[in-house]
């Protein structure tokens, strides 16, 4: 580390003891933060201070801290993951803030994502959607030869772009309707594009969009907030694909 | 799930009925513009339209069906969407949503109220003060009715305000139609959105030209 200039920040953090607690904002001071700290490391520093003072540390979700697992989930100053393009909050660095800043930190807010504690929400609604059809049924047996099924490069790329979703739920968190249509669209499009997924495409799109509704997510109004908030830059073209797949399913 | 319950199916029904109404809105604006040809223009146009009663009624029933289907699902999805978001953020920054996309239900309700008022006014002639007469050759005098209504008072304000609501609704709605039908891709989406806004603005100008020109005393 170069020089050790540090920042002092004011954090206004959502604290909630459990799903039934009404919750409230608490104000904390983050001291000794350098520009090299990630946002989560900054919270680690604050938590250490809280623990030393005998107070309850701020609970937040995290795992890989390298932007690939999709666990971290905080709305920072009104934008999921803090609003730096294609960046999860674990990869957001404190160099994007300056000394004296006030930062609001809230959990994902959606009926389908109940708060478990502080900044942690229960995202099993997304699992329901995947369980409804986000897979391909296949026969067991020997491993198929890697090149037995030829897939054109453009299709493979398209499917990979859709498969970039890490399931963090920022699309839901940013959506004015708390819809999970980007999440669902990415999976529907990825599988419908590939030969392995085509067979079940019609059943899948209906089952997954029904599960979306039943899990308490809203409907898509084409606001496109999701695309802007997605840390993986998943395009809303996959929602358009889902809409096309749904129409094909209607004709079946 | 049935199309009438599905998250996507209902949007599809709304998009198609909405877009059919947009076709009407375009034709209606062009038809109304015959007022700029003077009394002869618009009175002849109105007479031609009403010379075919079965067609007029078929058309009216279709429009009623479209608006009912559209409004029914519009209200239903809007209620669900706000129920899906029970707690709002204390601080929220929208990156892409617009005033127009966020106010669809409100501009929609304003349009519905306006349609009722407009029918009572120029179709049923039940609004006090509306001038109903015939022109020199015995046709219903649409020209005088419209010019008289828009010369002063609250009426032109109501019409202009309603057209602003239509503009906001369609600024988002027309582009949204292409996404809901899936008739776009990452490349065409921004172009379609901008064209949709431009198109809605042209409609706005076309519609408000009539009250504005009458208020200005150019048509009398
Ligand atoms: C009767 C009053 C109306 C109501 C209550 C209403 C309501 C709505 C709502 C709430 C939406 C957004 C749905 C969503 O994306 O979640 C919408 C979309 C739309 N509306 Fe309306 N609307 C009305 C009248 C109209 C009229 C008269 C037109 C056409 C001239 C129209 C054209 C459209 C279009 C094209 C869309 C876009 C559909 C899509 O998202 O794909 N609406 N309307
Ligand atoms: S902790 Fe894994 S993506 Fe942020």
Tab-separated table of C-alpha atoms in Angstrom, chain A residues 80-175:
chain	number	residue	atom	x	y	z
A	80	UNK	CA	-28.142	-2.582	-5.839
A	81	UNK	CA	-24.390	-3.309	-5.547
A	82	UNK	CA	-23.689	0.432	-5.435
A	83	UNK	CA	-24.146	1.312	-9.085
A	84	UNK	CA	-20.654	0.781	-10.468
A	85	UNK	CA	-21.176	-0.867	-13.839
A	86	UNK	CA	-20.825	-4.674	-13.840
A	87	UNK	CA	-19.609	-4.764	-10.254
A	88	UNK	CA	-20.868	-6.735	-7.285
A	89	UNK	CA	-20.765	-4.945	-3.955
A	90	UNK	CA	-17.901	-7.216	-2.832
A	91	UNK	CA	-15.865	-5.874	-5.747
A	92	UNK	CA	-16.849	-2.279	-5.169
A	93	UNK	CA	-13.826	-0.491	-3.742
A	94	UNK	CA	-13.731	2.337	-1.284
A	95	UNK	CA	-11.745	4.427	-3.751
A	96	UNK	CA	-15.127	5.225	-5.324
A	97	UNK	CA	-16.046	7.098	-2.114
A	98	UNK	CA	-14.421	10.066	-0.487
A	99	UNK	CA	-13.683	11.120	3.053
A	100	UNK	CA	-16.777	12.394	4.837
A	101	UNK	CA	-19.323	10.643	2.564
A	102	UNK	CA	-22.601	9.427	3.972
A	103	UNK	CA	-23.622	6.002	2.687
A	104	UNK	CA	-27.068	4.417	2.925
A	105	UNK	CA	-27.039	0.611	3.077
A	106	UNK	CA	-30.274	-1.354	2.736
A	107	UNK	CA	-31.157	-4.966	2.038
A	108	UNK	CA	-32.814	-6.115	-1.233
A	109	UNK	CA	-36.436	-5.095	-0.788
A	110	UNK	CA	-39.115	-7.311	-2.340
A	111	UNK	CA	-42.009	-9.312	-0.940
A	112	UNK	CA	-40.416	-12.437	-2.442
A	113	UNK	CA	-37.154	-11.711	-0.558
A	114	UNK	CA	-38.040	-11.507	3.143
A	115	UNK	CA	-35.313	-10.057	5.350
A	116	UNK	CA	-33.757	-12.734	7.549
A	117	UNK	CA	-31.510	-10.363	9.449
A	118	UNK	CA	-30.113	-6.863	8.790
A	119	UNK	CA	-28.879	-6.940	5.194
A	120	UNK	CA	-29.511	-10.657	4.625
A	121	UNK	CA	-32.570	-11.711	2.643
A	122	UNK	CA	-33.996	-15.108	1.787
A	123	UNK	CA	-33.648	-15.585	-1.961
A	124	UNK	CA	-35.210	-19.033	-2.213
A	125	UNK	CA	-37.883	-17.573	-4.501
A	126	UNK	CA	-35.222	-17.704	-7.216
A	127	UNK	CA	-34.627	-21.389	-6.440
A	128	UNK	CA	-38.348	-22.059	-6.910
A	129	UNK	CA	-38.123	-20.607	-10.401
A	130	UNK	CA	-35.125	-22.770	-11.302
A	131	UNK	CA	-36.722	-25.877	-9.830
A	132	UNK	CA	-39.784	-25.284	-12.002
A	133	UNK	CA	-37.821	-25.739	-15.216
A	134	UNK	CA	-34.322	-24.289	-15.210
A	135	UNK	CA	-32.729	-27.580	-16.218
A	136	UNK	CA	-32.695	-30.153	-18.995
A	137	UNK	CA	-33.877	-33.674	-18.315
A	138	UNK	CA	-31.301	-36.136	-19.540
A	139	UNK	CA	-30.755	-39.853	-19.474
A	140	UNK	CA	-27.933	-41.131	-17.362
A	141	UNK	CA	-25.252	-43.226	-18.973
A	142	UNK	CA	-21.745	-42.813	-20.241
A	143	UNK	CA	-20.367	-39.321	-20.628
A	144	UNK	CA	-21.199	-38.042	-24.109
A	145	UNK	CA	-18.278	-37.212	-26.358
A	146	UNK	CA	-17.515	-33.516	-26.071
A	147	UNK	CA	-17.863	-32.859	-29.804
A	148	UNK	CA	-20.729	-35.228	-30.565
A	149	UNK	CA	-23.217	-32.369	-30.471
A	150	UNK	CA	-21.944	-29.487	-32.556
A	151	UNK	CA	-23.057	-26.041	-31.431
A	152	UNK	CA	-22.252	-23.019	-33.604
A	153	UNK	CA	-19.953	-20.518	-31.926
A	154	UNK	CA	-22.538	-17.677	-31.977
A	155	UNK	CA	-25.094	-19.866	-30.232
A	156	UNK	CA	-22.566	-21.005	-27.666
A	157	UNK	CA	-21.617	-17.366	-27.025
A	158	UNK	CA	-25.263	-16.334	-26.729
A	159	UNK	CA	-25.946	-19.106	-24.227
A	160	UNK	CA	-22.807	-18.216	-22.265
A	161	UNK	CA	-23.870	-14.567	-22.072
A	162	UNK	CA	-27.187	-15.664	-20.593
A	163	UNK	CA	-25.473	-18.144	-18.281
A	164	UNK	CA	-23.364	-15.374	-16.762
A	165	UNK	CA	-26.155	-14.760	-14.257
A	166	UNK	CA	-24.878	-15.381	-10.738
A	167	UNK	CA	-28.355	-15.350	-9.213
A	168	UNK	CA	-27.661	-12.469	-6.838
A	169	UNK	CA	-31.146	-10.990	-7.247
A	170	UNK	CA	-30.062	-7.427	-8.075
A	171	UNK	CA	-32.555	-7.510	-10.967
A	172	UNK	CA	-35.382	-8.056	-8.477
A	173	UNK	CA	-33.949	-5.522	-6.027
A	174	UNK	CA	-33.758	-2.802	-8.671
A	175	UNK	CA	-37.098	-3.538	-10.321
